[in-house]
Coordinates of C-alpha atoms in Angstrom, one line a residue:
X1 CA -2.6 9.1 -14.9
X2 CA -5.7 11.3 -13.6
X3 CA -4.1 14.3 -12.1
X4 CA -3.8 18.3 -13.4
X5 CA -0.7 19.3 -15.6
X6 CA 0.6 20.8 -12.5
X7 CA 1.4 18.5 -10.6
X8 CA 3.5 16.6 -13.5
X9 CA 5.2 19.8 -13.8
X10 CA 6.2 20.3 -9.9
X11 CA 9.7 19.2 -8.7
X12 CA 7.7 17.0 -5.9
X13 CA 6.8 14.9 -8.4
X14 CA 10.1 13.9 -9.7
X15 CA 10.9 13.3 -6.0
X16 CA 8.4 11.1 -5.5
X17 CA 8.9 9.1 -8.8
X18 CA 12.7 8.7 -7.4
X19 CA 12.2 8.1 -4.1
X20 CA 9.8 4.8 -4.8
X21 CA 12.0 3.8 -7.2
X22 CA 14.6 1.8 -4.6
X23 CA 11.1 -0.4 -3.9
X24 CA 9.9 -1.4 -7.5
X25 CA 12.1 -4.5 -7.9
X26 CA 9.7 -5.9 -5.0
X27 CA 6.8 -4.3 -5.7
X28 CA 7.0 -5.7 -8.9
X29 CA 8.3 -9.3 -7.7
X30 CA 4.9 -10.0 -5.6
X31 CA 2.8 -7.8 -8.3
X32 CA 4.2 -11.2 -10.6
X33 CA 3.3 -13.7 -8.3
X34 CA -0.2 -12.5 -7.6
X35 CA -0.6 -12.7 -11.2
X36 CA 1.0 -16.1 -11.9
X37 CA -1.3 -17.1 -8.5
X38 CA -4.7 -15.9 -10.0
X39 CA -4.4 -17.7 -13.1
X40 CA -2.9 -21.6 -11.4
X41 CA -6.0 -20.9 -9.0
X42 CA -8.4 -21.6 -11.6
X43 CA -9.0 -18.1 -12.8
X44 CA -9.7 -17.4 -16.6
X45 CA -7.0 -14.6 -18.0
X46 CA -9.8 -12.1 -18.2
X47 CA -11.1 -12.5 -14.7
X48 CA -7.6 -12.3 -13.9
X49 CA -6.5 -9.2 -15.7
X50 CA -10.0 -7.7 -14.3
X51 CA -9.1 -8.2 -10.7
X52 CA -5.7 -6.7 -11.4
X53 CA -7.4 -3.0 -12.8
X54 CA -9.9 -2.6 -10.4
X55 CA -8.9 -4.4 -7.4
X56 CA -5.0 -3.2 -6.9
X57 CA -4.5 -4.7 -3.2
X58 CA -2.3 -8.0 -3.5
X59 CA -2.9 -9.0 0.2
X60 CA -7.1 -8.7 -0.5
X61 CA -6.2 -10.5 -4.0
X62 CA -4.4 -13.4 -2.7
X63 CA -6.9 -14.1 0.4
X64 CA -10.2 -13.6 -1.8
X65 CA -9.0 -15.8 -4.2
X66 CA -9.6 -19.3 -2.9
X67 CA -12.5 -17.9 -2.0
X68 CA -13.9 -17.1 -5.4
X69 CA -12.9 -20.4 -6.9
X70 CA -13.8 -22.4 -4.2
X71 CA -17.7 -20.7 -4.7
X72 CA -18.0 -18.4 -1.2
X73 CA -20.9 -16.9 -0.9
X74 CA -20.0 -12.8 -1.8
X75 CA -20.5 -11.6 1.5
X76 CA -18.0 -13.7 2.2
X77 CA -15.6 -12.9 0.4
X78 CA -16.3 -8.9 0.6
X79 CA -16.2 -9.9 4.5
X80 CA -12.6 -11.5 3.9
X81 CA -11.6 -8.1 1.8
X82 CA -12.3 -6.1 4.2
X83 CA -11.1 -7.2 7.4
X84 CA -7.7 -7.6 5.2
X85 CA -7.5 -3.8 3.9
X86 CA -8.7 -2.8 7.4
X87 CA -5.2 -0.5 7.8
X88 CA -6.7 1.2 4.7
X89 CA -9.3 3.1 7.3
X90 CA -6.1 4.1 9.7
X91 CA -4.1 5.4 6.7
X92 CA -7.1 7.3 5.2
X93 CA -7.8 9.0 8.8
X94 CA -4.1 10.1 9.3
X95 CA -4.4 11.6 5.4
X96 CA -7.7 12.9 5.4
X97 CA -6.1 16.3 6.6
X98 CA -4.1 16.3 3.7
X99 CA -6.7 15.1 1.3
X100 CA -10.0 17.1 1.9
X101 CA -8.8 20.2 0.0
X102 CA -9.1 18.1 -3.2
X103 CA -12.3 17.4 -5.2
X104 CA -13.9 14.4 -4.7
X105 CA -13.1 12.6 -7.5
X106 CA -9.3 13.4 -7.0
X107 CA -9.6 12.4 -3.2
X108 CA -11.6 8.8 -4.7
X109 CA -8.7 8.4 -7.0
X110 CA -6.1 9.2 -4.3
X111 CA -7.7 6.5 -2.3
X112 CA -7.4 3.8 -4.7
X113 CA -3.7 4.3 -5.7
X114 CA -2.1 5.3 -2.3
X115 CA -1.0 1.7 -1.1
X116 CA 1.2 1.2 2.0
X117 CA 4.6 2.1 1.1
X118 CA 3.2 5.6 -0.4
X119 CA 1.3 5.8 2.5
X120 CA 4.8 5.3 4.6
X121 CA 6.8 7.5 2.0
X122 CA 4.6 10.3 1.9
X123 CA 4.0 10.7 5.7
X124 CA 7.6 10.3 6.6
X125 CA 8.4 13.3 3.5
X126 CA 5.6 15.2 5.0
X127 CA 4.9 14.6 8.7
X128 CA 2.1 17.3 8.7
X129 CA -0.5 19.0 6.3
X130 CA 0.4 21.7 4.0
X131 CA -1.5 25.4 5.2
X132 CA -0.5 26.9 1.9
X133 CA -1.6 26.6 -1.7
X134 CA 1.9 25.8 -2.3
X135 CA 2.5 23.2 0.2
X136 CA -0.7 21.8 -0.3
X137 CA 0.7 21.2 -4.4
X138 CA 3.9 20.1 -3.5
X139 CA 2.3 17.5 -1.1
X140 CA -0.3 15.9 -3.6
X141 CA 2.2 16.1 -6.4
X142 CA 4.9 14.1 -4.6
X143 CA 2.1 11.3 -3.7
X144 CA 1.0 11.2 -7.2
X145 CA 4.9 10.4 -8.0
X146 CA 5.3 7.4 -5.3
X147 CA 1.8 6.3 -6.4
X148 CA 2.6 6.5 -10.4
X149 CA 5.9 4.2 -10.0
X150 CA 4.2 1.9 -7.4
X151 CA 1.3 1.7 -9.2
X152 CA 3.2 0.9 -12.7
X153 CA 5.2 -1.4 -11.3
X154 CA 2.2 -3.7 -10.2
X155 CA -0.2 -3.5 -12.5
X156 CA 3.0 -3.9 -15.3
X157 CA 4.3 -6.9 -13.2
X158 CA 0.8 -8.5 -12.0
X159 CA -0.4 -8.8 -16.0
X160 CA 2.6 -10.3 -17.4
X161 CA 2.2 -12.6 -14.4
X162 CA -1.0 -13.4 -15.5
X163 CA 0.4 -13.8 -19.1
X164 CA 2.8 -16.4 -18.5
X165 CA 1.1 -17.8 -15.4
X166 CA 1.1 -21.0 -17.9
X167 CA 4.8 -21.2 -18.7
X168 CA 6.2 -20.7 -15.0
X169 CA 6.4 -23.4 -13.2
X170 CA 4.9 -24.0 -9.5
X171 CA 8.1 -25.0 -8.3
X172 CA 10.0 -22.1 -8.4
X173 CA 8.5 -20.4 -5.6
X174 CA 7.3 -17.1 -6.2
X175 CA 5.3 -17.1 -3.6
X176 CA 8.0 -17.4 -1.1
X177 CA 10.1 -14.8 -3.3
X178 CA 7.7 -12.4 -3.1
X179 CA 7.6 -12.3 0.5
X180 CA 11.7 -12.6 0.7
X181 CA 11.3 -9.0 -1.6
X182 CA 8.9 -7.4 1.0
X183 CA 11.1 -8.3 3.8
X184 CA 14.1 -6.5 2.2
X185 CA 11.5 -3.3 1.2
X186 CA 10.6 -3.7 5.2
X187 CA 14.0 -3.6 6.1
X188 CA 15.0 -1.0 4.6
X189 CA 11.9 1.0 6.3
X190 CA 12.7 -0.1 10.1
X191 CA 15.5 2.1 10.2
X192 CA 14.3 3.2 13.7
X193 CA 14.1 1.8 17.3
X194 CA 10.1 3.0 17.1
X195 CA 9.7 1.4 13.9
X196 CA 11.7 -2.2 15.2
X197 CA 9.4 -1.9 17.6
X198 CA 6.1 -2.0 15.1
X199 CA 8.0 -4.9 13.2
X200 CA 8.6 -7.3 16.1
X201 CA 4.9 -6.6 17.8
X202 CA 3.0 -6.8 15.0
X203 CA 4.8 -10.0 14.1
X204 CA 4.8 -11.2 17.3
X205 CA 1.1 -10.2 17.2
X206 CA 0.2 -12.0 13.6
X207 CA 1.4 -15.3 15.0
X208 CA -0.4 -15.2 18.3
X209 CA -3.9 -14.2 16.7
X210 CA -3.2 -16.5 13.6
X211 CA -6.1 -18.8 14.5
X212 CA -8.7 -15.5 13.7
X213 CA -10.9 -16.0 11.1
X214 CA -11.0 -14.1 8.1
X215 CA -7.2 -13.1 8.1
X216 CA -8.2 -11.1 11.2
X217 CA -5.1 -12.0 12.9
X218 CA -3.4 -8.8 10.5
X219 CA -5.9 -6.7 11.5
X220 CA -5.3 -7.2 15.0
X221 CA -1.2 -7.0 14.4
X222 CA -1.9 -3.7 12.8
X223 CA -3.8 -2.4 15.6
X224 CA -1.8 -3.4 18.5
X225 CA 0.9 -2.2 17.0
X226 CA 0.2 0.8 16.0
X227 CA -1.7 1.6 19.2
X228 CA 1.7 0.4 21.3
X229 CA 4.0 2.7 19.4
X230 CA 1.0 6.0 19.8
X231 CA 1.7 5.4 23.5
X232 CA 5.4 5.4 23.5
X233 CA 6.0 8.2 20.6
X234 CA 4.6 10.4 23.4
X235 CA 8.2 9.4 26.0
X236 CA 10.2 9.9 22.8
X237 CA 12.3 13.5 22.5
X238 CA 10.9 16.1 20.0
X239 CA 12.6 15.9 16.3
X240 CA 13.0 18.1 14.1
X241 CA 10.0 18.5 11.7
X242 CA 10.5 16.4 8.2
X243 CA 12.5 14.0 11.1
X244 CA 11.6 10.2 10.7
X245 CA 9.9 8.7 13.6

């Protein structure tokens, strides 16, 4: 991918690799559906293999679009983006401690392949920052093995999506099998009572705010949420450190 020897080389990245590797089979399942969706939208196969190299965010990709075929104005659509990858600006703050030892372009890339279950991976194998050269290695290697399998297993997925878009059929559903796949990838996360807790306000949340325009309605999910279960970490007993919250 982009990074040093190094971290190929460091055990952290093998553990990273193997610990995404339970989540592909879904990753991959809605990587295929945004791909078969981009193409029965109206896109051309090149517009549609473009979006999937440079955009890489399935939730922005699905909701912009209708928007681009329909003929939104761009602010429009870069409005809709935005407000969808909104969590991206909570996950960056959270790592930026982790991150800003880096050089720039390794921090950009880092930005554009850390998606939301490396985010939740890599802060639940490393609840704090590394202080050592060491730690600070192990750390950035183990993210660049969540991000190389999640990352594979889109893109891989997405194009041959894209590729037989044509030759699946719109009744089989793969919408709504993509979504059963990240329902079993979120199940197998909320393996806490703080973390059931996230689940059933945020998707109590989502429904409430539905009528939000702009998809804002996940935005405000997110932030309730989160916010809700900041307030009640602090009554929780201390853990041991590496401890899931």
């Amino acid at each position: 991918m982009f990074l040093r020897p190094t971290h190929y080389r460091h055990p952290a990245f093998s553990a990273g690799m193997a610990q995404m590797w339970p989540q592909a089979p879904g990753i991959a399942a809605w990587g295929l559906m945004t791909g078969v969706a981009m193409v029965k939208s109206g896109m051309s196969v090149f517009e549609s293999v473009l979006m999937t190299l440079l955009v890489f965010a399935g939730s922005s990709q699905l909701a912009a679009i209708p928007l681009l075929v329909a003929g939104a104005p761009a602010w429009v659509i870069l409005a809709t983006g935005f407000c969808v990858n909104l969590r991206f600006v909570v996950f960056s703050l959270h790592m930026r401690p982790y991150m800003m030892h880096l050089p720039l372009w390794e921090r950009l890339m880092h930005g554009y392949l850390t998606a939301d279950l490396t985010y939740v991976l890599f802060t639940r194998q490393y609840p704090k920052p590394g202080t050592t050269a060491d730690e600070r290695l192990a750390q950035t290697a183990y993210l660049a093995g969540n991000c190389a399998v999640n990352w594979g297993s889109w893109i891989s997925a997405s194009l041959v999506g894209v590729v037989a878009a044509n030759f699946i059929p719109t009744q089989w559903g793969l919408g709504f099998a993509g979504i059963l796949c990240l329902i079993g990838i979120l199940c197998s996360l909320a393996s806490t009572r703080l973390r059931l807790v996230a689940v059933g306000v945020a998707g109590v949340a989502a429904v409430v705010a539905y009528a939000l325009p702009l998809k804002l309605n996940i935005v405000a999910a997110i932030a309730i949420a989160v916010l809700l279960c900041l307030s009640l970490e602090r009554f929780e007993p201390q853990r041991p450190a590496g401890a899931p919250h």
